[in-house]
mmCIF file of C-alpha atoms in Angstrom:
data_model
loop_
_atom_site.group_PDB
_atom_site.id
_atom_site.type_symbol
_atom_site.label_atom_id
_atom_site.label_comp_id
_atom_site.label_asym_id
_atom_site.label_seq_id
_atom_site.Cartn_x
_atom_site.Cartn_y
_atom_site.Cartn_z
ATOM 1 C CA MET A 1399 88.385 132.664 108.796
ATOM 2 C CA THR A 1400 85.184 130.433 109.008
ATOM 3 C CA GLY A 1401 86.358 127.705 107.264
ATOM 4 C CA GLU A 1402 83.918 127.700 104.302
ATOM 5 C CA THR A 1403 86.682 127.473 101.824
ATOM 6 C CA GLU A 1404 87.919 124.305 103.660
ATOM 7 C CA ALA A 1405 84.363 122.870 103.452
ATOM 8 C CA ILE A 1406 84.367 123.751 99.691
ATOM 9 C CA ILE A 1407 87.749 121.996 99.225
ATOM 10 C CA VAL A 1408 86.503 118.697 101.016
ATOM 11 C CA TYR A 1409 83.472 118.615 98.912
ATOM 12 C CA VAL A 1410 85.202 119.298 95.706
ATOM 13 C CA SER A 1411 87.923 116.405 96.414
ATOM 14 C CA LEU A 1412 85.621 113.686 97.701
ATOM 15 C CA SER A 1413 83.503 114.614 94.565
ATOM 16 C CA LEU A 1414 86.418 113.937 92.172
ATOM 17 C CA ILE A 1415 87.599 110.982 93.696
ATOM 18 C CA LEU A 1416 84.095 109.293 93.668
ATOM 19 C CA GLY A 1417 83.533 110.519 90.170
ATOM 20 C CA VAL A 1418 86.724 109.235 88.673
ATOM 21 C CA TYR A 1419 86.520 106.054 90.623
ATOM 22 C CA ILE A 1420 82.538 105.427 89.220
ATOM 23 C CA TYR A 1421 83.435 106.640 85.865
ATOM 24 C CA ASN A 1422 86.559 104.314 85.613
ATOM 25 C CA ARG A 1423 84.716 101.581 86.936
ATOM 26 C CA LEU A 1424 81.407 101.755 84.530
ATOM 27 C CA HIS A 1425 83.873 102.152 81.860
ATOM 28 C CA LEU A 1426 85.532 98.882 82.815
ATOM 29 C CA LEU A 1427 81.910 97.383 83.106
ATOM 30 C CA LEU A 1428 80.935 98.227 79.569
ATOM 31 C CA GLU A 1429 84.133 96.916 78.115
ATOM 32 C CA LEU A 1430 83.962 93.673 79.762
ATOM 33 C CA ARG A 1431 80.097 93.449 78.836
ATOM 34 C CA SER A 1432 80.942 93.919 75.130
ATOM 35 C CA LYS A 1433 83.928 91.439 75.041
ATOM 36 C CA ASN A 1434 82.060 88.811 76.904
ATOM 37 C CA LYS A 1435 79.244 89.326 74.447
ATOM 38 C CA ASP A 1436 82.227 88.828 71.372
ATOM 39 C CA GLU A 1437 83.609 85.898 73.152
ATOM 40 C CA THR A 1438 79.880 84.351 73.529
ATOM 41 C CA ASP A 1439 79.589 84.737 69.933
ATOM 42 C CA GLU A 1440 82.979 83.076 69.044
ATOM 43 C CA VAL A 1441 82.226 79.955 71.127
ATOM 44 C CA MET B 1375 78.086 83.844 90.824
ATOM 45 C CA ARG B 1376 75.068 85.541 91.301
ATOM 46 C CA ASP B 1377 73.825 87.801 88.658
ATOM 47 C CA VAL B 1378 73.736 91.101 90.343
ATOM 48 C CA SER B 1379 74.028 92.945 86.861
ATOM 49 C CA HIS B 1380 70.416 94.594 87.085
ATOM 50 C CA ALA B 1381 71.090 96.542 90.508
ATOM 51 C CA VAL B 1382 73.859 98.193 89.760
ATOM 52 C CA VAL B 1383 73.065 101.331 87.580
ATOM 53 C CA PRO B 1384 70.056 101.997 89.948
ATOM 54 C CA LEU B 1385 71.752 101.580 93.143
ATOM 55 C CA ILE B 1386 74.819 104.133 91.962
ATOM 56 C CA THR B 1387 72.188 106.538 90.461
ATOM 57 C CA VAL B 1388 70.173 106.578 93.603
ATOM 58 C CA GLY B 1389 73.170 106.771 95.744
ATOM 59 C CA ILE B 1390 74.901 109.878 93.591
ATOM 60 C CA ILE B 1391 71.633 111.754 93.991
ATOM 61 C CA GLY B 1392 71.228 111.256 97.505
ATOM 62 C CA THR B 1393 75.069 112.245 98.222
ATOM 63 C CA ILE B 1394 74.907 115.274 95.845
ATOM 64 C CA VAL B 1395 71.392 116.114 97.742
ATOM 65 C CA THR B 1396 73.033 115.542 101.220
ATOM 66 C CA ALA B 1397 75.870 118.107 100.090
ATOM 67 C CA ILE B 1398 73.311 120.697 99.162
ATOM 68 C CA LEU B 1399 71.158 120.474 102.307
ATOM 69 C CA GLY B 1400 74.415 120.540 104.134
ATOM 70 C CA PHE B 1401 75.655 123.807 102.695
ATOM 71 C CA PHE B 1402 72.576 125.853 102.415
ATOM 72 C CA TRP B 1403 69.692 124.164 104.773
ATOM 73 C CA ALA B 1404 71.655 122.867 107.918
ATOM 74 C CA PRO B 1405 71.873 125.386 110.634
ATOM 75 C CA ALA B 1406 75.363 126.751 111.626
ATOM 76 C CA VAL B 1407 76.998 125.661 114.724
ATOM 77 C CA ASP B 1408 77.872 128.208 117.671
ATOM 78 C CA SER B 1409 80.619 130.620 116.271
ATOM 79 C CA ASN B 1410 82.033 130.967 119.937
ATOM 80 C CA SER B 1411 82.547 127.488 120.437
ATOM 81 C CA TRP B 1412 84.526 126.584 117.275
ATOM 82 C CA ASN B 1413 87.390 128.459 115.717
ATOM 83 C CA ALA B 1414 86.012 127.614 112.060
ATOM 84 C CA PRO B 1415 82.270 127.053 112.410
ATOM 85 C CA GLU B 1416 81.739 126.507 108.743
ATOM 86 C CA ALA B 1417 84.109 123.791 108.107
ATOM 87 C CA TYR B 1418 81.626 121.743 110.374
ATOM 88 C CA ARG B 1419 79.816 121.088 107.096
ATOM 89 C CA ILE B 1420 82.166 118.311 106.121
ATOM 90 C CA ILE B 1421 80.695 115.939 108.507
ATOM 91 C CA TYR B 1422 77.949 115.601 106.034
ATOM 92 C CA TRP B 1423 80.428 113.546 103.773
ATOM 93 C CA HIS B 1424 83.136 112.803 106.173
ATOM 94 C CA VAL B 1425 81.163 110.745 108.742
ATOM 95 C CA PRO B 1426 79.110 108.753 106.355
ATOM 96 C CA PHE B 1427 82.710 108.020 104.594
ATOM 97 C CA ALA B 1428 83.789 106.551 107.575
ATOM 98 C CA TRP B 1429 80.651 104.714 108.637
ATOM 99 C CA VAL B 1430 80.554 103.076 104.979
ATOM 100 C CA SER B 1431 84.624 102.554 104.979
ATOM 101 C CA PHE B 1432 83.785 100.111 108.004
ATOM 102 C CA LEU B 1433 81.411 98.202 106.226
ATOM 103 C CA ALA B 1434 83.585 97.458 103.462
ATOM 104 C CA PHE B 1435 86.424 96.645 106.317
ATOM 105 C CA ALA B 1436 83.940 94.320 107.478
ATOM 106 C CA ILE B 1437 83.418 92.537 104.134
ATOM 107 C CA LEU B 1438 87.081 92.317 103.857
ATOM 108 C CA PHE B 1439 87.154 90.592 107.233
ATOM 109 C CA LEU B 1440 84.176 88.432 106.120
ATOM 110 C CA GLY B 1441 85.981 87.458 102.827
ATOM 111 C CA SER B 1442 88.823 86.505 104.795
ATOM 112 C CA ILE B 1443 87.121 84.033 107.039
ATOM 113 C CA PHE B 1444 85.354 82.752 104.135
ATOM 114 C CA TRP B 1445 88.523 82.287 102.149
ATOM 115 C CA TYR B 1446 90.265 80.392 104.914
ATOM 116 C CA ALA B 1447 87.210 78.100 105.909
ATOM 117 C CA LYS B 1448 86.078 77.165 102.312
ATOM 118 C CA ARG B 1449 88.839 78.557 99.977
ATOM 119 C CA SER B 1450 85.710 79.447 97.739
ATOM 120 C CA ASP B 1451 86.269 82.021 95.292
ATOM 121 C CA PHE B 1452 83.098 84.115 96.731
ATOM 122 C CA GLY B 1453 85.479 84.488 99.734
ATOM 123 C CA TRP B 1454 88.065 85.845 97.623
ATOM 124 C CA VAL B 1455 86.023 88.237 95.679
ATOM 125 C CA MET B 1456 84.872 89.660 98.916
ATOM 126 C CA VAL B 1457 88.554 90.204 100.096
ATOM 127 C CA THR B 1458 89.209 92.000 96.849
ATOM 128 C CA ILE B 1459 85.954 94.049 97.271
ATOM 129 C CA GLY B 1460 86.341 94.929 100.733
ATOM 130 C CA SER B 1461 89.943 96.147 100.254
ATOM 131 C CA GLU B 1462 89.035 98.448 97.380
ATOM 132 C CA MET B 1463 85.927 99.839 98.907
ATOM 133 C CA GLY B 1464 87.911 100.153 102.314
ATOM 134 C CA LEU B 1465 90.584 102.259 100.346
ATOM 135 C CA LEU B 1466 88.291 104.310 98.502
ATOM 136 C CA PHE B 1467 86.248 105.252 101.380
ATOM 137 C CA GLY B 1468 89.153 105.577 103.926
ATOM 138 C CA LEU B 1469 90.842 108.078 101.232
ATOM 139 C CA GLY B 1470 87.640 110.241 101.604
ATOM 140 C CA VAL B 1471 87.891 110.102 105.343
ATOM 141 C CA VAL B 1472 91.830 110.535 105.469
ATOM 142 C CA ILE B 1473 91.652 113.709 103.005
ATOM 143 C CA SER B 1474 88.777 115.428 104.556
ATOM 144 C CA GLY B 1475 89.821 114.906 108.202
ATOM 145 C CA PRO B 1476 93.020 116.829 107.915
ATOM 146 C CA ILE B 1477 91.299 119.825 105.906
ATOM 147 C CA TRP B 1478 88.978 120.179 108.819
ATOM 148 C CA GLY B 1479 91.877 119.874 111.191
ATOM 149 C CA ALA B 1480 93.788 122.704 109.595
ATOM 150 C CA ALA B 1481 90.804 125.312 109.935
ATOM 151 C CA GLU B 1482 89.659 123.845 113.276
ATOM 152 C CA TRP B 1483 92.800 123.000 115.463
ATOM 153 C CA GLY B 1484 95.675 124.897 113.161
ATOM 154 C CA VAL B 1485 97.250 122.022 112.382
ATOM 155 C CA PRO B 1486 95.814 118.867 109.875
ATOM 156 C CA TRP B 1487 97.223 115.958 111.857
ATOM 157 C CA ASP B 1488 97.737 115.236 115.507
ATOM 158 C CA TRP B 1489 99.960 112.180 115.842
ATOM 159 C CA GLY B 1490 99.143 111.990 119.497
ATOM 160 C CA ASP B 1491 95.159 111.004 118.515
ATOM 161 C CA VAL B 1492 94.602 107.454 118.662
ATOM 162 C CA ARG B 1493 91.689 107.698 116.232
ATOM 163 C CA LEU B 1494 93.371 109.539 113.672
ATOM 164 C CA ASN B 1495 96.523 107.118 113.927
ATOM 165 C CA THR B 1496 94.439 103.762 113.935
ATOM 166 C CA TYR B 1497 92.326 104.985 111.253
ATOM 167 C CA ALA B 1498 95.304 106.018 108.904
ATOM 168 C CA LEU B 1499 97.106 102.597 109.658
ATOM 169 C CA LEU B 1500 93.452 100.886 108.499
ATOM 170 C CA THR B 1501 93.552 102.632 105.338
ATOM 171 C CA ALA B 1502 97.014 101.896 104.559
ATOM 172 C CA VAL B 1503 96.376 98.115 105.223
ATOM 173 C CA ALA B 1504 93.798 98.635 102.497
ATOM 174 C CA LEU B 1505 96.041 100.427 100.236
ATOM 175 C CA PHE B 1506 98.750 97.601 100.874
ATOM 176 C CA LEU B 1507 96.115 94.979 99.953
ATOM 177 C CA VAL B 1508 95.069 96.785 96.746
ATOM 178 C CA MET B 1509 98.505 97.379 95.610
ATOM 179 C CA SER B 1510 99.713 93.440 96.499
ATOM 180 C CA MET B 1511 96.466 92.211 94.548
ATOM 181 C CA ARG B 1512 97.226 94.312 91.463
ATOM 182 C CA SER B 1513 101.330 93.583 91.665
ATOM 183 C CA GLN B 1514 101.537 89.939 92.908
ATOM 184 C CA PRO B 1515 100.580 86.905 90.753
ATOM 185 C CA ASP B 1516 97.388 85.438 91.976
ATOM 186 C CA GLY B 1517 97.745 82.208 93.702
ATOM 187 C CA GLU B 1518 96.808 80.090 96.986
ATOM 188 C CA GLU B 1519 99.970 81.863 98.464
ATOM 189 C CA THR B 1520 99.206 85.049 97.694
ATOM 190 C CA ARG B 1521 95.540 85.060 98.777
ATOM 191 C CA ASP B 1522 96.789 83.191 102.029
ATOM 192 C CA THR B 1523 98.892 86.035 102.879
ATOM 193 C CA LEU B 1524 96.675 88.858 101.796
ATOM 194 C CA ALA B 1525 93.776 87.114 103.739
ATOM 195 C CA ALA B 1526 95.900 87.121 106.766
ATOM 196 C CA ILE B 1527 96.498 90.919 106.728
ATOM 197 C CA GLY B 1528 92.673 91.773 105.876
ATOM 198 C CA LEU B 1529 91.826 89.482 109.055
ATOM 199 C CA PHE B 1530 94.004 90.943 111.537
ATOM 200 C CA GLY B 1531 94.000 94.432 110.265
ATOM 201 C CA PHE B 1532 89.933 94.383 111.197
ATOM 202 C CA ILE B 1533 91.090 94.511 114.607
ATOM 203 C CA LEU B 1534 91.970 98.186 114.019
ATOM 204 C CA VAL B 1535 88.215 98.751 113.227
ATOM 205 C CA PRO B 1536 86.755 98.474 116.777
ATOM 206 C CA ILE B 1537 89.728 100.375 118.054
ATOM 207 C CA THR B 1538 89.132 102.857 115.784
ATOM 208 C CA ALA B 1539 85.430 103.327 116.855
ATOM 209 C CA MET B 1540 86.186 103.197 120.414
ATOM 210 C CA ALA B 1541 89.126 105.173 120.327
ATOM 211 C CA THR B 1542 87.427 108.775 120.882
ATOM 212 C CA THR B 1543 85.535 107.015 124.000
ATOM 213 C CA ILE B 1544 88.256 105.441 125.549
ATOM 214 C CA TRP B 1545 91.504 107.870 124.659
ATOM 215 C CA ARG B 1546 89.648 110.695 123.332
ATOM 216 C CA ASN B 1547 92.316 113.740 122.581
ATOM 217 C CA ARG B 1548 91.539 116.023 119.849
ATOM 218 C CA HIS B 1549 89.159 114.182 117.631
ATOM 219 C CA PRO B 1550 85.421 115.021 118.393
ATOM 220 C CA GLY B 1551 83.796 112.465 120.326
ATOM 221 C CA VAL B 1552 80.297 110.139 119.399
ATOM 222 C CA ILE B 1553 78.312 112.654 117.812
ATOM 223 C CA ILE B 1554 74.997 110.311 117.523
ATOM 224 C CA ILE B 1555 74.303 109.312 120.870
ATOM 225 C CA GLU B 1556 72.441 111.960 122.672
ATOM 226 C CA THR B 1557 73.947 113.273 125.801
ATOM 227 C CA GLU B 1558 74.248 116.914 127.538
ATOM 228 C CA GLU B 1559 77.488 117.242 125.641
ATOM 229 C CA THR B 1560 76.761 115.928 122.071
ATOM 230 C CA GLY B 1561 72.945 117.319 121.667
ATOM 231 C CA MET B 1562 72.679 117.466 118.120
ATOM 232 C CA ASP B 1563 70.349 119.769 116.040
ATOM 233 C CA SER B 1564 67.683 117.784 114.604
ATOM 234 C CA GLU B 1565 68.315 119.152 111.052
ATOM 235 C CA ILE B 1566 71.828 118.293 111.472
ATOM 236 C CA ARG B 1567 71.229 114.907 112.526
ATOM 237 C CA LEU B 1568 68.736 114.768 109.465
ATOM 238 C CA VAL B 1569 70.855 115.428 106.912
ATOM 239 C CA LEU B 1570 73.699 113.567 108.722
ATOM 240 C CA PHE B 1571 71.506 110.449 107.883
ATOM 241 C CA LEU B 1572 70.515 111.353 104.819
ATOM 242 C CA GLY B 1573 74.187 111.354 103.866
ATOM 243 C CA ALA B 1574 74.632 107.880 105.717
ATOM 244 C CA ILE B 1575 71.933 106.317 103.935
ATOM 245 C CA SER B 1576 72.849 107.817 100.598
ATOM 246 C CA LEU B 1577 76.734 106.666 100.788
ATOM 247 C CA MET B 1578 75.491 103.121 101.696
ATOM 248 C CA VAL B 1579 73.266 102.857 98.900
ATOM 249 C CA LEU B 1580 76.080 104.113 96.591
ATOM 250 C CA PHE B 1581 78.566 101.605 98.537
ATOM 251 C CA ALA B 1582 75.670 98.693 97.799
ATOM 252 C CA GLY B 1583 76.187 99.673 94.213
ATOM 253 C CA LEU B 1584 79.792 99.973 94.133
ATOM 254 C CA VAL B 1585 80.331 96.393 95.263
ATOM 255 C CA SER B 1586 77.330 95.094 92.802
ATOM 256 C CA LEU B 1587 79.428 96.585 90.313
ATOM 257 C CA ASN B 1588 82.862 95.300 91.278
ATOM 258 C CA TYR B 1589 80.828 91.870 91.951
ATOM 259 C CA GLU B 1590 79.793 92.100 88.453
ATOM 260 C CA LEU B 1591 83.390 93.015 87.334
ATOM 261 C CA HIS B 1592 84.638 89.670 88.677
ATOM 262 C CA SER B 1593 81.739 87.534 87.395
ATOM 263 C CA LEU B 1594 82.657 88.846 83.381
ATOM 264 C CA ARG B 1595 86.215 88.451 84.085
ATOM 265 C CA LYS B 1596 85.592 84.776 85.237
ATOM 266 C CA GLN B 1597 83.165 84.302 82.420
ATOM 267 C CA ILE B 1598 85.525 85.959 79.658
ATOM 268 C CA SER B 1599 88.519 83.733 80.989
ATOM 269 C CA ASP B 1600 86.395 80.336 81.224
ATOM 270 C CA LYS B 1601 85.418 81.101 77.178
ATOM 271 C CA GLU B 1602 88.687 81.585 76.290
ATOM 272 C CA SER B 1603 89.939 78.538 77.899
ATOM 273 C CA LYS B 1604 87.323 76.819 76.125
ATOM 274 C CA ILE B 1605 88.277 78.585 72.737
ATOM 275 C CA ASP B 1606 92.041 77.183 73.309
ATOM 276 C CA GLU B 1607 90.943 73.880 74.157
ATOM 277 C CA GLU B 1608 88.849 73.521 71.038
ATOM 278 C CA SER B 1609 91.644 75.123 68.870
ATOM 279 C CA MET B 1610 94.203 72.485 70.304
ATOM 280 C CA GLN B 1611 91.573 69.602 69.450
#
């Protein structure tokens, strides 16, 4: 056992965590920007 | 609040590209370590993300600490925003460390965790503090009392940062010691050092992007809330 599989598991796990977090936050950012624009039009 | 929206996407993009390049170089370019000295020599390649994740998490806990001080000193929204961003970033990068470490430990030591190792346990506690803060912020009503309590936990929780950082020097047990300072024991190949620094810089850029992103989210929420209040006031008149 050289540990190569474990290294791959680490990179895949951390990529998933970072990827999901960044996707979620960017999605929320777009949603809030659009909502803010709508509210500005309303005001 | 300052407008940081223009910096969000470039910082995140550069950070992600650098982080991916680090992983590729770590796997295919960085040299292997001495297979006689390590039980699972290839598993060492996790350090290119594991170590920068840990460094960046300390930056996050520093933001949490400074935010807590600002909150107590000035009762400013900016201080509280720093507390919320610091705890969320501390949890994100702390989880990365707490997940990658035991996978390496299982390969190298044969066990994923050592309950007698100070660094492992203080770091896990630090991440648990961040988890507690994030969950509390999402479940408790926002108000001065909640902010006071959580900022106090952020303030005192920061004590774990220097303890964790110095743990391998003072009580070195299983966790490898400091690897950047050059000594006879920790001599590091220049290619390994280069990839490690690229990983650290890339994750710091990504961290800066995520902090800016969260800052803008807070700013937008505040703007929307102010506008909604204004609309409500106008409709009441």
